[in-house]
PDB file of C-alpha atoms in Angstrom:
ATOM      1  CA  MET A 255       0.000   0.000   0.000  1.00  0.00           C
ATOM      2  CA  THR A 256       1.360   3.394  -0.988  1.00  0.00           C
ATOM      3  CA  ASP A 257       1.953   5.939   1.814  1.00  0.00           C
ATOM      4  CA  ARG A 258      -0.372   8.876   0.967  1.00  0.00           C
ATOM      5  CA  LYS A 259       0.480  10.855   4.116  1.00  0.00           C
ATOM      6  CA  PHE A 260       1.496  14.089   2.400  1.00  0.00           C
ATOM      7  CA  GLU A 261      -0.561  13.619  -0.773  1.00  0.00           C
ATOM      8  CA  ASN A 262      -2.833  16.625  -0.243  1.00  0.00           C
ATOM      9  CA  SER A 263      -0.430  18.776   1.796  1.00  0.00           C
ATOM     10  CA  THR A 264       1.685  21.692   0.728  1.00  0.00           C
ATOM     11  CA  PRO A 265       5.462  21.305   1.252  1.00  0.00           C
ATOM     12  CA  LYS A 266       5.294  23.661   4.224  1.00  0.00           C
ATOM     13  CA  GLU A 267       2.436  21.726   5.836  1.00  0.00           C
ATOM     14  CA  ALA A 268       4.134  18.403   5.186  1.00  0.00           C
ATOM     15  CA  ARG A 269       7.358  19.663   6.729  1.00  0.00           C
ATOM     16  CA  ALA A 270       5.496  20.952   9.804  1.00  0.00           C
ATOM     17  CA  GLU A 271       3.693  17.636  10.183  1.00  0.00           C
ATOM     18  CA  ALA A 272       6.933  15.676   9.876  1.00  0.00           C
ATOM     19  CA  ASP A 273       8.703  17.895  12.405  1.00  0.00           C
ATOM     20  CA  PHE A 274       5.844  17.464  14.864  1.00  0.00           C
ATOM     21  CA  ASP A 275       5.814  13.673  14.512  1.00  0.00           C
ATOM     22  CA  LYS A 276       9.589  13.615  14.931  1.00  0.00           C
ATOM     23  CA  GLU A 277       9.316  15.635  18.138  1.00  0.00           C
ATOM     24  CA  ILE A 278       6.703  13.291  19.563  1.00  0.00           C
ATOM     25  CA  LEU A 279       8.693  10.180  18.667  1.00  0.00           C
ATOM     26  CA  ALA A 280      11.831  11.638  20.225  1.00  0.00           C
ATOM     27  CA  ALA A 281      10.000  12.476  23.433  1.00  0.00           C
ATOM     28  CA  LEU A 282       8.476   9.018  23.632  1.00  0.00           C
ATOM     29  CA  SER A 283      11.849   7.392  23.035  1.00  0.00           C
ATOM     30  CA  ALA A 284      13.601   9.387  25.807  1.00  0.00           C
ATOM     31  CA  PRO A 285      13.989   7.870  29.284  1.00  0.00           C
ATOM     32  CA  THR A 286      10.868   8.510  31.327  1.00  0.00           C
ATOM     33  CA  ARG A 287      11.340  10.970  34.142  1.00  0.00           C
ATOM     34  CA  PRO A 288       9.323  10.109  37.216  1.00  0.00           C
ATOM     35  CA  PRO A 289       6.737  12.687  38.170  1.00  0.00           C
ATOM     36  CA  SER A 290       7.671  14.830  41.131  1.00  0.00           C
ATOM     37  CA  ALA A 291       4.837  13.470  43.251  1.00  0.00           C
ATOM     38  CA  GLU A 292       6.034   9.894  42.905  1.00  0.00           C
ATOM     39  CA  GLY A 293       8.104  10.209  46.078  1.00  0.00           C
ATOM     40  CA  TYR A 294       4.933  10.505  48.092  1.00  0.00           C
ATOM     41  CA  PHE A 295       4.004   6.968  47.249  1.00  0.00           C
ATOM     42  CA  ALA A 296       7.308   5.576  48.472  1.00  0.00           C
ATOM     43  CA  GLU A 297       7.295   2.951  51.181  1.00  0.00           C
ATOM     44  CA  ASP A 298       9.095   5.265  53.614  1.00  0.00           C
ATOM     45  CA  THR A 299       6.278   7.788  53.483  1.00  0.00           C
ATOM     46  CA  PHE A 300       3.556   5.252  54.185  1.00  0.00           C
ATOM     47  CA  GLU A 301       5.634   3.663  56.922  1.00  0.00           C
ATOM     48  CA  ALA A 302       6.142   7.049  58.583  1.00  0.00           C
ATOM     49  CA  LEU A 303       2.397   7.702  58.456  1.00  0.00           C
ATOM     50  CA  ASP A 304       1.686   4.291  60.005  1.00  0.00           C
ATOM     51  CA  VAL A 305       4.205   4.902  62.792  1.00  0.00           C
ATOM     52  CA  PHE A 306       2.739   8.304  63.540  1.00  0.00           C
ATOM     53  CA  ARG A 307      -0.766   6.871  63.559  1.00  0.00           C
ATOM     54  CA  GLY A 308       0.415   4.398  66.198  1.00  0.00           C
ATOM     55  CA  ILE A 309       1.816   7.249  68.299  1.00  0.00           C
ATOM     56  CA  LEU A 310      -1.539   9.029  68.154  1.00  0.00           C
ATOM     57  CA  LEU A 311      -3.475   5.896  69.104  1.00  0.00           C
ATOM     58  CA  GLU A 312      -1.187   5.265  72.079  1.00  0.00           C
ATOM     59  CA  HIS A 313      -2.321   8.557  73.651  1.00  0.00           C
ATOM     60  CA  SER A 314       1.315   9.403  74.264  1.00  0.00           C
ATOM     61  CA  ARG A 315       2.475  12.161  76.580  1.00  0.00           C
ATOM     62  CA  PHE A 316       2.577  15.611  75.038  1.00  0.00           C
ATOM     63  CA  GLU A 317       6.380  15.659  74.857  1.00  0.00           C
ATOM     64  CA  ALA A 318       6.497  12.216  73.235  1.00  0.00           C
ATOM     65  CA  LEU A 319       3.819  13.261  70.762  1.00  0.00           C
ATOM     66  CA  LEU A 320       5.823  16.288  69.621  1.00  0.00           C
ATOM     67  CA  GLN A 321       9.013  14.245  69.363  1.00  0.00           C
ATOM     68  CA  GLY A 322       7.259  11.632  67.262  1.00  0.00           C
ATOM     69  CA  LEU A 323       5.848  14.386  65.068  1.00  0.00           C
ATOM     70  CA  CYS A 324       9.342  15.725  64.320  1.00  0.00           C
ATOM     71  CA  GLU A 325      10.826  12.322  63.557  1.00  0.00           C
ATOM     72  CA  GLN A 326       8.030  11.020  61.368  1.00  0.00           C
ATOM     73  CA  VAL A 327       7.500  14.198  59.359  1.00  0.00           C
ATOM     74  CA  VAL A 328      11.186  14.038  58.385  1.00  0.00           C
ATOM     75  CA  ALA A 329      10.694  10.437  57.295  1.00  0.00           C
ATOM     76  CA  ALA A 330       7.525  11.253  55.351  1.00  0.00           C
ATOM     77  CA  VAL A 331       8.431  14.474  53.509  1.00  0.00           C
ATOM     78  CA  PRO A 332      10.968  14.008  50.686  1.00  0.00           C
ATOM     79  CA  GLY A 333      13.859  16.423  51.055  1.00  0.00           C
ATOM     80  CA  ALA A 334      13.209  17.112  54.737  1.00  0.00           C
ATOM     81  CA  GLU A 335      16.440  16.826  56.681  1.00  0.00           C
ATOM     82  CA  MET A 336      15.471  18.089  60.137  1.00  0.00           C
ATOM     83  CA  ALA A 337      12.358  19.179  61.997  1.00  0.00           C
ATOM     84  CA  GLY A 338      11.494  20.917  65.240  1.00  0.00           C
ATOM     85  CA  VAL A 339       8.551  22.339  67.165  1.00  0.00           C
ATOM     86  CA  THR A 340       8.580  25.896  68.481  1.00  0.00           C
ATOM     87  CA  LEU A 341       6.269  26.985  71.300  1.00  0.00           C
ATOM     88  CA  LEU A 342       5.842  30.476  72.683  1.00  0.00           C
ATOM     89  CA  HIS A 343       3.432  32.105  75.106  1.00  0.00           C
ATOM     90  CA  HIS A 344       0.988  34.435  73.404  1.00  0.00           C
ATOM     91  CA  ASP A 345       1.978  37.191  75.828  1.00  0.00           C
ATOM     92  CA  SER A 346       5.686  36.358  76.024  1.00  0.00           C
ATOM     93  CA  GLU A 347       8.858  36.958  74.045  1.00  0.00           C
ATOM     94  CA  ASN A 348      10.478  33.720  75.194  1.00  0.00           C
ATOM     95  CA  PRO A 349       9.994  31.030  72.524  1.00  0.00           C
ATOM     96  CA  GLU A 350      11.451  27.580  73.053  1.00  0.00           C
ATOM     97  CA  THR A 351      12.148  24.482  70.982  1.00  0.00           C
ATOM     98  CA  ALA A 352       9.927  21.829  72.536  1.00  0.00           C
ATOM     99  CA  ALA A 353      11.083  18.905  70.338  1.00  0.00           C
ATOM    100  CA  CYS A 354      13.460  18.263  67.450  1.00  0.00           C
ATOM    101  CA  SER A 355      14.743  15.461  65.261  1.00  0.00           C
ATOM    102  CA  ASP A 356      18.316  16.790  65.132  1.00  0.00           C
ATOM    103  CA  ALA A 357      20.415  18.809  67.585  1.00  0.00           C
ATOM    104  CA  ARG A 358      21.236  21.302  64.838  1.00  0.00           C
ATOM    105  CA  VAL A 359      17.606  22.408  64.868  1.00  0.00           C
ATOM    106  CA  VAL A 360      18.155  23.960  68.295  1.00  0.00           C
ATOM    107  CA  ASP A 361      21.017  26.080  66.928  1.00  0.00           C
ATOM    108  CA  ILE A 362      18.900  27.267  64.004  1.00  0.00           C
ATOM    109  CA  ASP A 363      15.966  28.067  66.262  1.00  0.00           C
ATOM    110  CA  ILE A 364      18.091  29.952  68.785  1.00  0.00           C
ATOM    111  CA  ASP A 365      19.328  32.185  65.967  1.00  0.00           C
ATOM    112  CA  GLN A 366      15.707  32.904  65.092  1.00  0.00           C
ATOM    113  CA  TYR A 367      14.813  33.644  68.701  1.00  0.00           C
ATOM    114  CA  ASN A 368      17.805  35.945  69.147  1.00  0.00           C
ATOM    115  CA  ALA A 369      17.008  37.816  65.931  1.00  0.00           C
ATOM    116  CA  ASP A 370      13.270  37.775  66.741  1.00  0.00           C
ATOM    117  CA  GLU A 371      12.602  36.817  63.132  1.00  0.00           C
ATOM    118  CA  GLY A 372      12.473  33.750  60.926  1.00  0.00           C
ATOM    119  CA  PRO A 373      10.061  31.167  59.506  1.00  0.00           C
ATOM    120  CA  CYS A 374       9.145  29.423  62.768  1.00  0.00           C
ATOM    121  CA  LEU A 375       8.263  32.668  64.566  1.00  0.00           C
ATOM    122  CA  GLU A 376       6.369  34.041  61.587  1.00  0.00           C
ATOM    123  CA  ALA A 377       4.269  30.877  61.244  1.00  0.00           C
ATOM    124  CA  ALA A 378       3.474  30.830  64.959  1.00  0.00           C
ATOM    125  CA  ARG A 379       2.615  34.534  65.135  1.00  0.00           C
ATOM    126  CA  THR A 380       0.631  34.835  61.912  1.00  0.00           C
ATOM    127  CA  ASN A 381      -0.993  31.380  61.986  1.00  0.00           C
ATOM    128  CA  ARG A 382       0.023  30.889  58.339  1.00  0.00           C
ATOM    129  CA  ILE A 383       2.258  28.408  56.549  1.00  0.00           C
ATOM    130  CA  VAL A 384       5.664  29.841  55.631  1.00  0.00           C
ATOM    131  CA  CYS A 385       7.528  28.211  52.752  1.00  0.00           C
ATOM    132  CA  VAL A 386      10.695  29.898  51.470  1.00  0.00           C
ATOM    133  CA  ARG A 387      14.074  29.204  49.894  1.00  0.00           C
ATOM    134  CA  VAL A 388      17.363  30.558  51.128  1.00  0.00           C
ATOM    135  CA  ASP A 389      17.400  33.611  48.843  1.00  0.00           C
ATOM    136  CA  GLU A 390      13.919  34.694  49.947  1.00  0.00           C
ATOM    137  CA  ALA A 391      14.846  34.022  53.586  1.00  0.00           C
ATOM    138  CA  ALA A 392      17.792  36.417  53.241  1.00  0.00           C
ATOM    139  CA  ALA A 393      15.492  39.138  51.942  1.00  0.00           C
ATOM    140  CA  ARG A 394      12.762  38.647  54.574  1.00  0.00           C
ATOM    141  CA  TRP A 395      14.898  37.973  57.653  1.00  0.00           C
ATOM    142  CA  PRO A 396      18.397  39.324  56.984  1.00  0.00           C
ATOM    143  CA  THR A 397      19.668  39.065  60.577  1.00  0.00           C
ATOM    144  CA  PHE A 398      18.566  35.476  60.981  1.00  0.00           C
ATOM    145  CA  ALA A 399      19.707  34.454  57.492  1.00  0.00           C
ATOM    146  CA  ALA A 400      23.181  35.885  58.110  1.00  0.00           C
ATOM    147  CA  ALA A 401      23.465  33.981  61.401  1.00  0.00           C
ATOM    148  CA  VAL A 402      22.664  30.584  59.823  1.00  0.00           C
ATOM    149  CA  SER A 403      24.370  31.088  56.478  1.00  0.00           C
ATOM    150  CA  GLY A 404      27.083  28.589  57.308  1.00  0.00           C
ATOM    151  CA  LEU A 405      24.733  25.748  58.275  1.00  0.00           C
ATOM    152  CA  GLY A 406      23.778  24.868  54.705  1.00  0.00           C
ATOM    153  CA  VAL A 407      19.999  25.066  55.071  1.00  0.00           C
ATOM    154  CA  LYS A 408      18.525  25.984  51.690  1.00  0.00           C
ATOM    155  CA  SER A 409      14.770  25.587  52.229  1.00  0.00           C
ATOM    156  CA  TYR A 410      12.343  26.278  55.088  1.00  0.00           C
ATOM    157  CA  LEU A 411       8.788  25.101  55.699  1.00  0.00           C
ATOM    158  CA  SER A 412       6.953  26.130  58.875  1.00  0.00           C
ATOM    159  CA  ALA A 413       3.320  25.377  59.679  1.00  0.00           C
ATOM    160  CA  PRO A 414       1.349  26.896  62.586  1.00  0.00           C
ATOM    161  CA  LEU A 415       0.627  24.461  65.406  1.00  0.00           C
ATOM    162  CA  ALA A 416      -2.093  25.234  67.967  1.00  0.00           C
ATOM    163  CA  VAL A 417      -1.633  23.288  71.211  1.00  0.00           C
ATOM    164  CA  ASP A 418      -3.640  25.321  73.751  1.00  0.00           C
ATOM    165  CA  SER A 419      -5.065  28.749  74.489  1.00  0.00           C
ATOM    166  CA  GLU A 420      -1.870  29.957  76.177  1.00  0.00           C
ATOM    167  CA  HIS A 421       0.669  29.031  73.507  1.00  0.00           C
ATOM    168  CA  ALA A 422       1.288  29.639  69.828  1.00  0.00           C
ATOM    169  CA  GLY A 423       3.482  27.158  68.013  1.00  0.00           C
ATOM    170  CA  SER A 424       4.869  25.924  64.741  1.00  0.00           C
ATOM    171  CA  LEU A 425       6.219  22.762  63.153  1.00  0.00           C
ATOM    172  CA  ASN A 426       9.416  23.665  61.322  1.00  0.00           C
ATOM    173  CA  ILE A 427      11.137  21.648  58.604  1.00  0.00           C
ATOM    174  CA  TYR A 428      14.600  22.347  57.218  1.00  0.00           C
ATOM    175  CA  SER A 429      16.201  21.057  54.025  1.00  0.00           C
ATOM    176  CA  PHE A 430      19.644  21.256  52.461  1.00  0.00           C
ATOM    177  CA  ASP A 431      17.991  21.010  49.018  1.00  0.00           C
ATOM    178  CA  GLY A 432      17.858  24.305  47.150  1.00  0.00           C
ATOM    179  CA  ASP A 433      14.796  23.262  45.124  1.00  0.00           C
ATOM    180  CA  GLY A 434      12.573  24.073  48.081  1.00  0.00           C
ATOM    181  CA  PHE A 435       9.387  22.453  49.323  1.00  0.00           C
ATOM    182  CA  SER A 436       6.355  21.914  47.099  1.00  0.00           C
ATOM    183  CA  ASP A 437       2.622  22.448  47.495  1.00  0.00           C
ATOM    184  CA  ILE A 438       2.305  18.723  48.183  1.00  0.00           C
ATOM    185  CA  ASP A 439       4.829  19.066  51.003  1.00  0.00           C
ATOM    186  CA  GLU A 440       2.674  21.780  52.545  1.00  0.00           C
ATOM    187  CA  VAL A 441      -0.423  19.590  52.370  1.00  0.00           C
ATOM    188  CA  LEU A 442       1.374  16.642  53.937  1.00  0.00           C
ATOM    189  CA  VAL A 443       2.807  18.773  56.746  1.00  0.00           C
ATOM    190  CA  LYS A 444      -0.600  20.332  57.399  1.00  0.00           C
ATOM    191  CA  MET A 445      -2.034  16.831  57.732  1.00  0.00           C
ATOM    192  CA  PHE A 446       0.528  15.993  60.423  1.00  0.00           C
ATOM    193  CA  VAL A 447      -0.193  19.248  62.260  1.00  0.00           C
ATOM    194  CA  THR A 448      -3.951  18.735  62.158  1.00  0.00           C
ATOM    195  CA  ALA A 449      -3.571  15.215  63.543  1.00  0.00           C
ATOM    196  CA  VAL A 450      -1.459  16.478  66.451  1.00  0.00           C
ATOM    197  CA  GLU A 451      -3.853  19.314  67.234  1.00  0.00           C
ATOM    198  CA  ALA A 452      -6.777  16.884  67.310  1.00  0.00           C
ATOM    199  CA  ALA A 453      -4.848  14.453  69.524  1.00  0.00           C
ATOM    200  CA  VAL A 454      -3.870  17.199  71.973  1.00  0.00           C
ATOM    201  CA  TRP A 455      -7.426  18.523  72.071  1.00  0.00           C
ATOM    202  CA  ASN A 456      -8.908  15.073  72.696  1.00  0.00           C
ATOM    203  CA  SER A 457      -6.292  14.242  75.323  1.00  0.00           C
ATOM    204  CA  ARG A 458      -6.802  17.427  77.279  1.00  0.00           C
ATOM    205  CA  HIS A 459     -10.571  17.240  77.168  1.00  0.00           C
ATOM    206  CA  THR A 460     -10.426  13.602  78.247  1.00  0.00           C
ATOM    207  CA  GLU A 461      -8.215  14.614  81.183  1.00  0.00           C
ATOM    208  CA  GLU A 462     -10.588  17.442  82.061  1.00  0.00           C
ATOM    209  CA  ALA A 463     -13.490  15.005  81.970  1.00  0.00           C
ATOM    210  CA  LYS A 464     -11.600  12.620  84.278  1.00  0.00           C
ATOM    211  CA  GLN A 465     -10.890  15.447  86.722  1.00  0.00           C
ATOM    212  CA  GLU A 466     -14.505  16.582  86.652  1.00  0.00           C
ATOM    213  CA  THR A 467     -15.681  13.012  87.262  1.00  0.00           C
ATOM    214  CA  ALA A 468     -13.243  12.607  90.152  1.00  0.00           C
ATOM    215  CA  GLY A 469     -14.402  15.923  91.612  1.00  0.00           C
ATOM    216  CA  LEU A 470     -18.028  14.867  91.283  1.00  0.00           C
ATOM    217  CA  ARG A 471     -17.316  11.591  93.086  1.00  0.00           C
ATOM    218  CA  ASP A 472     -15.555  13.425  95.901  1.00  0.00           C
ATOM    219  CA  ALA A 473     -18.433  15.843  96.167  1.00  0.00           C
ATOM    220  CA  MET A 474     -20.918  12.980  96.320  1.00  0.00           C
ATOM    221  CA  ARG A 475     -18.914  11.251  99.058  1.00  0.00           C
ATOM    222  CA  THR A 476     -18.646  14.500 101.021  1.00  0.00           C
ATOM    223  CA  ARG A 477     -22.355  15.148 100.669  1.00  0.00           C
ATOM    224  CA  ALA A 478     -23.193  11.634 101.836  1.00  0.00           C
ATOM    225  CA  THR A 479     -20.970  12.013 104.914  1.00  0.00           C
ATOM    226  CA  ILE A 480     -22.585  15.349 105.821  1.00  0.00           C
ATOM    227  CA  GLU A 481     -26.050  13.808 105.468  1.00  0.00           C
ATOM    228  CA  GLN A 482     -25.001  10.949 107.771  1.00  0.00           C
ATOM    229  CA  ALA A 483     -23.665  13.411 110.345  1.00  0.00           C
ATOM    230  CA  LYS A 484     -26.896  15.391 110.144  1.00  0.00           C
ATOM    231  CA  GLY A 485     -28.844  12.200 110.779  1.00  0.00           C
ATOM    232  CA  ILE A 486     -26.742  11.468 113.873  1.00  0.00           C
ATOM    233  CA  LEU A 487     -27.342  14.976 115.274  1.00  0.00           C
ATOM    234  CA  ILE A 488     -31.067  14.679 114.538  1.00  0.00           C
ATOM    235  CA  ALA A 489     -31.168  11.482 116.583  1.00  0.00           C
ATOM    236  CA  VAL A 490     -28.908  12.750 119.380  1.00  0.00           C
ATOM    237  CA  ARG A 491     -30.368  16.242 119.808  1.00  0.00           C
ATOM    238  CA  GLY A 492     -33.869  15.685 118.487  1.00  0.00           C
ATOM    239  CA  VAL A 493     -33.644  18.615 116.074  1.00  0.00           C
ATOM    240  CA  SER A 494     -34.740  19.236 112.492  1.00  0.00           C
ATOM    241  CA  PRO A 495     -32.485  18.551 109.471  1.00  0.00           C
ATOM    242  CA  ASP A 496     -31.924  22.288 108.975  1.00  0.00           C
ATOM    243  CA  ALA A 497     -31.011  22.734 112.625  1.00  0.00           C
ATOM    244  CA  ALA A 498     -28.654  19.776 112.460  1.00  0.00           C
ATOM    245  CA  PHE A 499     -26.802  21.274 109.506  1.00  0.00           C
ATOM    246  CA  ALA A 500     -26.698  24.668 111.218  1.00  0.00           C
ATOM    247  CA  ALA A 501     -25.129  23.010 114.230  1.00  0.00           C
ATOM    248  CA  LEU A 502     -22.456  21.419 112.032  1.00  0.00           C
ATOM    249  CA  ALA A 503     -21.748  24.754 110.343  1.00  0.00           C
ATOM    250  CA  GLU A 504     -21.457  26.608 113.665  1.00  0.00           C
ATOM    251  CA  GLN A 505     -19.149  23.949 115.114  1.00  0.00           C
ATOM    252  CA  SER A 506     -16.945  24.008 112.003  1.00  0.00           C
ATOM    253  CA  GLN A 507     -16.498  27.763 112.474  1.00  0.00           C
ATOM    254  CA  ARG A 508     -15.624  27.337 116.145  1.00  0.00           C
ATOM    255  CA  GLU A 509     -13.005  24.697 115.279  1.00  0.00           C
ATOM    256  CA  ASN A 510     -11.896  26.495 112.118  1.00  0.00           C
ATOM    257  CA  THR A 511     -12.306  23.302 110.106  1.00  0.00           C
ATOM    258  CA  ARG A 512     -14.332  22.316 107.075  1.00  0.00           C
ATOM    259  CA  VAL A 513     -17.868  20.970 107.538  1.00  0.00           C
ATOM    260  CA  ALA A 514     -16.899  17.833 105.590  1.00  0.00           C
ATOM    261  CA  VAL A 515     -14.024  17.087 107.993  1.00  0.00           C
ATOM    262  CA  LEU A 516     -16.253  17.660 111.033  1.00  0.00           C
ATOM    263  CA  ALA A 517     -19.002  15.478 109.553  1.00  0.00           C
ATOM    264  CA  ALA A 518     -16.539  12.641 108.913  1.00  0.00           C
ATOM    265  CA  ARG A 519     -15.421  12.855 112.564  1.00  0.00           C
ATOM    266  CA  VAL A 520     -19.006  12.678 113.775  1.00  0.00           C
ATOM    267  CA  VAL A 521     -19.708   9.627 111.625  1.00  0.00           C
ATOM    268  CA  ASN A 522     -16.489   7.889 112.701  1.00  0.00           C
ATOM    269  CA  SER A 523     -17.291   8.564 116.358  1.00  0.00           C
ATOM    270  CA  ALA A 524     -20.750   7.068 115.929  1.00  0.00           C
ATOM    271  CA  VAL A 525     -19.334   3.991 114.192  1.00  0.00           C
ATOM    272  CA  GLU A 526     -16.711   3.435 116.922  1.00  0.00           C
ATOM    273  CA  SER A 527     -19.304   3.901 119.663  1.00  0.00           C
ATOM    274  CA  THR A 528     -21.573   1.337 118.045  1.00  0.00           C
ATOM    275  CA  ARG A 529     -18.731  -1.202 117.837  1.00  0.00           C
ATOM    276  CA  GLU A 530     -17.830  -0.701 121.526  1.00  0.00           C
ATOM    277  CA  HIS A 531     -21.382  -1.370 122.699  1.00  0.00           C
ATOM    278  CA  ARG A 532     -21.885  -4.563 120.718  1.00  0.00           C
TER     279      ARG A 532
END
């Protein structure tokens, strides 16, 4: 069969068509470059997410939770070399590094604290994600950038981290890669932060609920003891319930002791007296 590809084309059109086909064939024949997001489907990323999920389910202490956050976010985010968590009081100028995956993070953070500028402080104070490369960092925070210029950090990613009403915070990731962090990195980091915030919230409200329950039990026990003491006074003095309670209140003032303590003494005395006369 005769090739009639260019039969009805002008020389210019035929040449353009041939050039286009050649370009396509060349591109298809070249080695395939993996898409940039492929790293997020690596085994290390999924393993880091599984480990962090386990930390959340264990209801770990706050310090252990932050430490696990730093370690696993480094394992999950391609290009992340080190991570740390900064906490600062809303009404204070004394930020601190609460957890880190590498001791060098502390040095970097201290330079930020001393300069009162940098990605971790900006994220914590503005409640916005900060993602910059070294050249932009030098323009935005010249004092800090000059102090850490010899450490080799080329990219910064800081995400705000809310732990309670008294503190602002941020999760801070550092990379020696000059290509910087991507939008996907920001999404992944935000996922880690959201998980921690939810875990902290649940943990603290669970603890508050436990304390309230314990307080309610104590109050119920105290109330029961007072009612028993009132009953004893009613029987001993032949008075009304209101008069019995008034007597307990007056005696507690004379002894400068709580009504609950006095009531417990009355009940214990009655119990001991009953045992002696058996």
